[in-house]
C-alpha cells in the first residue's frame, strides 16, 4: 500500500514498476515484440523516455507521465490494436505484438488489472 511519501506511477508504486522493468529486462534476448512493448511502457512511465510510446505526445509530468496521460496512452494502444492503423500484414503482426505489450503494461499501471504482465 502506498504511503504519503511513496512515488506513484499510475496506481503502482515506483518500486513495483522498477521491479517489473528489471524482471522483463532480465529475460533472455532477443526480446519478443510483447516484451519490447512492456519495456517501452515501463520505461516511459518511469520518465526515462520523453515521448509517449503510442502517440509520441510529450510527457506531461516533470518526472514522467501523469495518470491522465497514462490512461490516454493505454486507450490509444487499445485503439491501435483494434484498428491495425493501415500497416502491411508483416508490420501489423510485429507491431501488434509490441502494441499488445504496451497495452498490457499500461493497463497494469493504470489499475485495469492486478496481475502484472
XYZ file of C-alpha atoms in Angstrom:
117
model
C 0.000 0.000 0.000
C 1.300 3.449 -0.907
C 2.134 5.885 1.874
C 2.314 9.675 1.661
C 5.990 9.589 0.658
C 5.697 6.812 -1.915
C 6.220 7.851 -5.532
C 3.286 6.556 -7.548
C 3.253 5.682 -11.256
C -0.382 5.406 -12.273
C -1.736 3.313 -9.396
C 1.518 1.402 -8.774
C 4.423 2.370 -6.573
C 7.587 3.307 -8.452
C 9.261 0.389 -6.679
C 6.729 -2.045 -8.224
C 7.331 -0.572 -11.668
C 11.122 -0.728 -11.316
C 10.792 -4.382 -10.252
C 8.599 -5.136 -13.287
C 11.101 -3.388 -15.573
C 14.039 -5.299 -14.100
C 12.249 -8.642 -14.460
C 11.406 -8.080 -18.119
C 14.868 -6.680 -18.851
C 16.469 -9.784 -17.307
C 14.678 -12.135 -19.717
C 16.527 -13.967 -22.440
C 17.232 -11.960 -25.554
C 16.177 -11.299 -28.211
C 13.062 -9.826 -26.687
C 9.713 -10.704 -28.209
C 7.604 -7.872 -29.562
C 5.394 -8.234 -26.500
C 8.379 -7.863 -24.153
C 9.616 -4.840 -26.117
C 6.198 -3.275 -25.640
C 6.304 -3.910 -21.901
C 9.776 -2.376 -21.677
C 8.655 0.725 -23.574
C 5.596 1.150 -21.356
C 7.528 0.785 -18.107
C 10.435 2.996 -19.204
C 8.130 5.758 -20.396
C 6.019 5.551 -17.239
C 9.156 5.924 -15.109
C 10.179 9.039 -17.011
C 13.151 7.700 -18.971
C 11.506 8.499 -22.306
C 10.122 11.942 -23.122
C 7.682 10.919 -25.862
C 4.738 8.610 -25.283
C 5.222 5.195 -26.926
C 1.942 5.148 -28.899
C 1.027 8.765 -29.601
C 4.516 10.316 -29.322
C 2.955 13.092 -27.210
C 5.299 14.971 -24.908
C 5.296 13.734 -21.332
C 3.020 15.883 -19.183
C 4.680 15.493 -15.784
C 8.099 16.705 -14.661
C 9.243 13.176 -13.714
C 7.124 11.184 -16.153
C 3.566 10.992 -17.411
C 0.668 11.909 -15.147
C -2.111 9.382 -14.505
C -4.388 11.019 -17.088
C -1.682 10.678 -19.745
C -1.100 7.034 -18.789
C -4.831 6.380 -19.212
C -4.944 8.197 -22.557
C -1.912 6.285 -23.838
C -3.465 2.989 -22.712
C -6.629 3.870 -24.645
C -4.569 4.834 -27.708
C -2.853 1.430 -27.582
C -6.240 -0.316 -27.411
C -7.444 1.622 -30.463
C -4.244 0.821 -32.371
C -4.687 -2.894 -31.598
C -8.289 -2.859 -32.832
C -7.718 -0.845 -35.998
C -4.334 -2.089 -37.226
C -3.629 1.523 -38.274
C -3.106 0.933 -42.040
C 0.023 -1.198 -41.798
C 1.168 -4.019 -44.027
C 0.412 -7.540 -42.792
C 4.024 -8.199 -41.740
C 4.264 -4.883 -39.902
C 0.812 -5.433 -38.385
C 1.898 -8.727 -36.799
C 5.181 -7.295 -35.443
C 3.589 -4.039 -34.350
C 0.579 -5.909 -32.981
C 2.700 -7.944 -30.581
C 4.547 -4.850 -29.422
C 1.316 -2.863 -29.136
C -0.220 -5.663 -27.081
C 2.776 -5.482 -24.727
C 2.407 -1.711 -24.495
C -1.280 -2.053 -23.758
C -0.779 -4.783 -21.141
C 1.899 -2.770 -19.347
C -0.075 0.465 -19.447
C -3.297 -1.266 -18.356
C -1.482 -2.724 -15.339
C -0.006 0.679 -14.485
C -3.464 2.260 -14.709
C -5.017 -0.375 -12.463
C -7.221 -2.029 -15.099
C -5.984 -5.384 -13.774
C -3.944 -6.524 -10.804
C -1.848 -9.241 -12.450
C 1.423 -7.820 -13.707
C 2.131 -8.906 -17.285
